Amino acid sequence: METNKKSSFSGRLGYVMAVAGSAVGLGNIWRFPYLAAKYGGGIFLLTYIILALTVGFALLVSETALGRKTGNNPIKAYKMLGAKKLKIGGWLNSIIPMLIVPYYCVVGGWVCKYLFEYLRGSSHLLTQDTYFSNFISSSMSPAFWLIIFAILTFVVVIKGVEKGIEKVSKVLMPILVIMAIFISIYGLMTPGAIEGLKYYIIPDFSNFSIMTVIAAVGQMFYSLSIGMGILFTYGSYMKKEVDMEKAISQVEIMDTLIAFLAGLMIIPAVFAFSGKDSLNAGASLMFITMPKVFDSLQLGGFIGLVFFLLVLFAALTSAISLMECSVATLMEQLHISRKKAAILMICEMLLLGIPISLGYGVLGWIQPLGMTLLDFFDFVTNSCMMPIAALSTVLLIIFVTKISTVSDEVKISSAFKREKIYNFVMKYICVPTLIIILLSYILSTFGIITL
Ligand code: PHE
């Protein structure tokens, strides 16, 4: 029986590509550009980068170091580190990926469907205003595409850490970067795109508000896969000789770079196509606005195809990380093989995913808290559980293991250059930030503030 302890990444590159694969996902490609557009363009970008380098860095290091130190999933890691009152944190960190992966696969399925339409040359259909809503509310199609995406994820995870996840990430991630650069350059050449570019990269301080910070913090957690058990598990696969700080810096750079490029792909092109206001389309930007933009470009069919392929790769490597962490937890907690754990997980993904995928159509009458099923799962995991899970890890480090446990783990393989920043952020910044984000998410869901 394969045990988790034997699994590991071959070295730093494998680790960086796999964690970047987790981090770079739908969050970077559709969420970041529309948040950046909505919350002040350049000033949002600047706020985001500062946050990623401070709070994001501290939490990435914390979770990875605890994962590597204990060599275990979050439940066991918390136990080994002596967390008595905070035990719930370990459980939350382990359960969150199991709850995210079903609905993440639903959106992954939508991406597969769009890619399929580009491949068979019917991309023109996608430009109809009602195409997207007709598709997600149709009776079977969303479930069919969810199953396709979930099977793709399953096939990689069952192969294991080095032969499956590492191998796939090492191929997909560099291709993804190249495709993103290509589309950005193409988009920037559209007439009128430069105005959009200016808005996107030049900070205008008059656009700054507290909402800029709140939106940037939330995006940072989601985008870096923080507070979701992922970094613990991938940290546990990191060999002791790998330079942890360097690996984490590279993940941060890659994640931010892709988010930045996604903004470059989308903002100037949409700006030129239909003006700044259409960037507020939010979630529908990727599925409704972008196909229209591509349709208006020369070679648009091809560019759209490359774009959706890129989105598919990004979504797939993220889904793989979510499923892998869940599989690792099941293997260790239930003492079962990887194969059995992966089969259990795909059953769970389909069992929850199919109703979620039908939540815009035949199951549209199920509306917990007045939300669609997908929004509900997103709300519970990202807005409620994630800040609590991240907060528990911070409290665990401050009160139980002490900050030096993390620094010592980092220093096993290298000097800890950003140790001062790390200590400061952990002591004074993380707790208030996490509490603010938890409250603001909940208040905005109930319409008390607008995010
Ligand atoms: N970080 C991923 C993104 O940006 C989303 C994700 C969250 C992936 C949690 C795994 C775990 O899309």
mmCIF file with all atom_site columns, N, CA and C in Angstrom, residues 55 58 394 398 403 420-434 436:
data_model
loop_
_atom_site.group_PDB
_atom_site.id
_atom_site.type_symbol
_atom_site.label_atom_id
_atom_site.label_alt_id
_atom_site.label_comp_id
_atom_site.label_asym_id
_atom_site.label_entity_id
_atom_site.label_seq_id
_atom_site.pdbx_PDB_ins_code
_atom_site.Cartn_x
_atom_site.Cartn_y
_atom_site.Cartn_z
_atom_site.occupancy
_atom_site.B_iso_or_equiv
_atom_site.pdbx_formal_charge
_atom_site.auth_seq_id
_atom_site.auth_comp_id
_atom_site.auth_asym_id
_atom_site.auth_atom_id
_atom_site.pdbx_PDB_model_num
ATOM 1  N N  . VAL A 1 55  ? 1.346   39.576 3.915  1.00 0.00 ? 55  VAL A N  1
ATOM 2  C CA . VAL A 1 55  ? 0.429   38.621 4.550  1.00 0.00 ? 55  VAL A CA 1
ATOM 3  C C  . VAL A 1 55  ? 0.420   37.289 3.778  1.00 0.00 ? 55  VAL A C  1
ATOM 4  N N  . ALA A 1 58  ? 3.571   35.365 4.509  1.00 0.00 ? 58  ALA A N  1
ATOM 5  C CA . ALA A 1 58  ? 3.609   34.800 5.869  1.00 0.00 ? 58  ALA A CA 1
ATOM 6  C C  . ALA A 1 58  ? 2.754   33.532 5.951  1.00 0.00 ? 58  ALA A C  1
ATOM 7  N N  . VAL A 1 394 ? -2.774  30.554 12.218 1.00 0.00 ? 394 VAL A N  1
ATOM 8  C CA . VAL A 1 394 ? -2.005  31.667 12.790 1.00 0.00 ? 394 VAL A CA 1
ATOM 9  C C  . VAL A 1 394 ? -2.000  31.565 14.317 1.00 0.00 ? 394 VAL A C  1
ATOM 10 N N  . ILE A 1 398 ? 1.148   31.236 16.834 1.00 0.00 ? 398 ILE A N  1
ATOM 11 C CA . ILE A 1 398 ? 1.461   32.254 17.844 1.00 0.00 ? 398 ILE A CA 1
ATOM 12 C C  . ILE A 1 398 ? 1.417   31.659 19.250 1.00 0.00 ? 398 ILE A C  1
ATOM 13 N N  . ILE A 1 403 ? 6.430   31.051 16.952 1.00 0.00 ? 403 ILE A N  1
ATOM 14 C CA . ILE A 1 403 ? 6.877   31.428 15.608 1.00 0.00 ? 403 ILE A CA 1
ATOM 15 C C  . ILE A 1 403 ? 8.207   30.753 15.241 1.00 0.00 ? 403 ILE A C  1
ATOM 16 N N  . LYS A 1 420 ? 12.247  38.860 9.303  1.00 0.00 ? 420 LYS A N  1
ATOM 17 C CA . LYS A 1 420 ? 11.714  40.009 10.064 1.00 0.00 ? 420 LYS A CA 1
ATOM 18 C C  . LYS A 1 420 ? 10.306  40.343 9.619  1.00 0.00 ? 420 LYS A C  1
ATOM 19 N N  . ILE A 1 421 ? 10.134  40.377 8.298  1.00 0.00 ? 421 ILE A N  1
ATOM 20 C CA . ILE A 1 421 ? 8.786   40.667 7.780  1.00 0.00 ? 421 ILE A CA 1
ATOM 21 C C  . ILE A 1 421 ? 7.828   39.593 8.281  1.00 0.00 ? 421 ILE A C  1
ATOM 22 N N  . TYR A 1 422 ? 8.289   38.351 8.214  1.00 0.00 ? 422 TYR A N  1
ATOM 23 C CA . TYR A 1 422 ? 7.448   37.234 8.632  1.00 0.00 ? 422 TYR A CA 1
ATOM 24 C C  . TYR A 1 422 ? 6.989   37.413 10.087 1.00 0.00 ? 422 TYR A C  1
ATOM 25 N N  . ASN A 1 423 ? 7.950   37.664 10.963 1.00 0.00 ? 423 ASN A N  1
ATOM 26 C CA . ASN A 1 423 ? 7.606   37.802 12.390 1.00 0.00 ? 423 ASN A CA 1
ATOM 27 C C  . ASN A 1 423 ? 6.628   38.938 12.622 1.00 0.00 ? 423 ASN A C  1
ATOM 28 N N  . PHE A 1 424 ? 6.900   40.062 11.983 1.00 0.00 ? 424 PHE A N  1
ATOM 29 C CA . PHE A 1 424 ? 6.054   41.237 12.185 1.00 0.00 ? 424 PHE A CA 1
ATOM 30 C C  . PHE A 1 424 ? 4.618   40.975 11.717 1.00 0.00 ? 424 PHE A C  1
ATOM 31 N N  . VAL A 1 425 ? 4.525   40.429 10.518 1.00 0.00 ? 425 VAL A N  1
ATOM 32 C CA . VAL A 1 425 ? 3.197   40.186 9.952  1.00 0.00 ? 425 VAL A CA 1
ATOM 33 C C  . VAL A 1 425 ? 2.419   39.170 10.804 1.00 0.00 ? 425 VAL A C  1
ATOM 34 N N  . MET A 1 426 ? 3.102   38.132 11.226 1.00 0.00 ? 426 MET A N  1
ATOM 35 C CA . MET A 1 426 ? 2.420   37.115 12.034 1.00 0.00 ? 426 MET A CA 1
ATOM 36 C C  . MET A 1 426 ? 1.930   37.705 13.349 1.00 0.00 ? 426 MET A C  1
ATOM 37 N N  . LYS A 1 427 ? 2.777   38.530 13.965 1.00 0.00 ? 427 LYS A N  1
ATOM 38 C CA . LYS A 1 427 ? 2.408   39.053 15.287 1.00 0.00 ? 427 LYS A CA 1
ATOM 39 C C  . LYS A 1 427 ? 1.298   40.097 15.215 1.00 0.00 ? 427 LYS A C  1
ATOM 40 N N  . TYR A 1 428 ? 1.381   40.986 14.220 1.00 0.00 ? 428 TYR A N  1
ATOM 41 C CA . TYR A 1 428 ? 0.482   42.143 14.274 1.00 0.00 ? 428 TYR A CA 1
ATOM 42 C C  . TYR A 1 428 ? -0.549  42.243 13.145 1.00 0.00 ? 428 TYR A C  1
ATOM 43 N N  . ILE A 1 429 ? -0.285  41.625 12.023 1.00 0.00 ? 429 ILE A N  1
ATOM 44 C CA . ILE A 1 429 ? -1.140  41.911 10.868 1.00 0.00 ? 429 ILE A CA 1
ATOM 45 C C  . ILE A 1 429 ? -2.149  40.796 10.557 1.00 0.00 ? 429 ILE A C  1
ATOM 46 N N  . CYS A 1 430 ? -1.701  39.541 10.690 1.00 0.00 ? 430 CYS A N  1
ATOM 47 C CA . CYS A 1 430 ? -2.551  38.437 10.200 1.00 0.00 ? 430 CYS A CA 1
ATOM 48 C C  . CYS A 1 430 ? -3.898  38.353 10.904 1.00 0.00 ? 430 CYS A C  1
ATOM 49 N N  . VAL A 1 431 ? -3.908  38.401 12.237 1.00 0.00 ? 431 VAL A N  1
ATOM 50 C CA . VAL A 1 431 ? -5.167  38.200 12.961 1.00 0.00 ? 431 VAL A CA 1
ATOM 51 C C  . VAL A 1 431 ? -6.196  39.285 12.586 1.00 0.00 ? 431 VAL A C  1
ATOM 52 N N  . PRO A 1 432 ? -5.850  40.590 12.694 1.00 0.00 ? 432 PRO A N  1
ATOM 53 C CA . PRO A 1 432 ? -6.868  41.575 12.294 1.00 0.00 ? 432 PRO A CA 1
ATOM 54 C C  . PRO A 1 432 ? -7.302  41.437 10.846 1.00 0.00 ? 432 PRO A C  1
ATOM 55 N N  . THR A 1 433 ? -6.360  41.130 9.959  1.00 0.00 ? 433 THR A N  1
ATOM 56 C CA . THR A 1 433 ? -6.733  41.000 8.541  1.00 0.00 ? 433 THR A CA 1
ATOM 57 C C  . THR A 1 433 ? -7.749  39.886 8.353  1.00 0.00 ? 433 THR A C  1
ATOM 58 N N  . LEU A 1 434 ? -7.508  38.756 9.005  1.00 0.00 ? 434 LEU A N  1
ATOM 59 C CA . LEU A 1 434 ? -8.413  37.617 8.821  1.00 0.00 ? 434 LEU A CA 1
ATOM 60 C C  . LEU A 1 434 ? -9.786  37.894 9.415  1.00 0.00 ? 434 LEU A C  1
ATOM 61 N N  . ILE A 1 436 ? -11.191 40.865 9.707  1.00 0.00 ? 436 ILE A N  1
ATOM 62 C CA . ILE A 1 436 ? -11.861 41.826 8.819  1.00 0.00 ? 436 ILE A CA 1
ATOM 63 C C  . ILE A 1 436 ? -12.427 41.116 7.588  1.00 0.00 ? 436 ILE A C  1
#
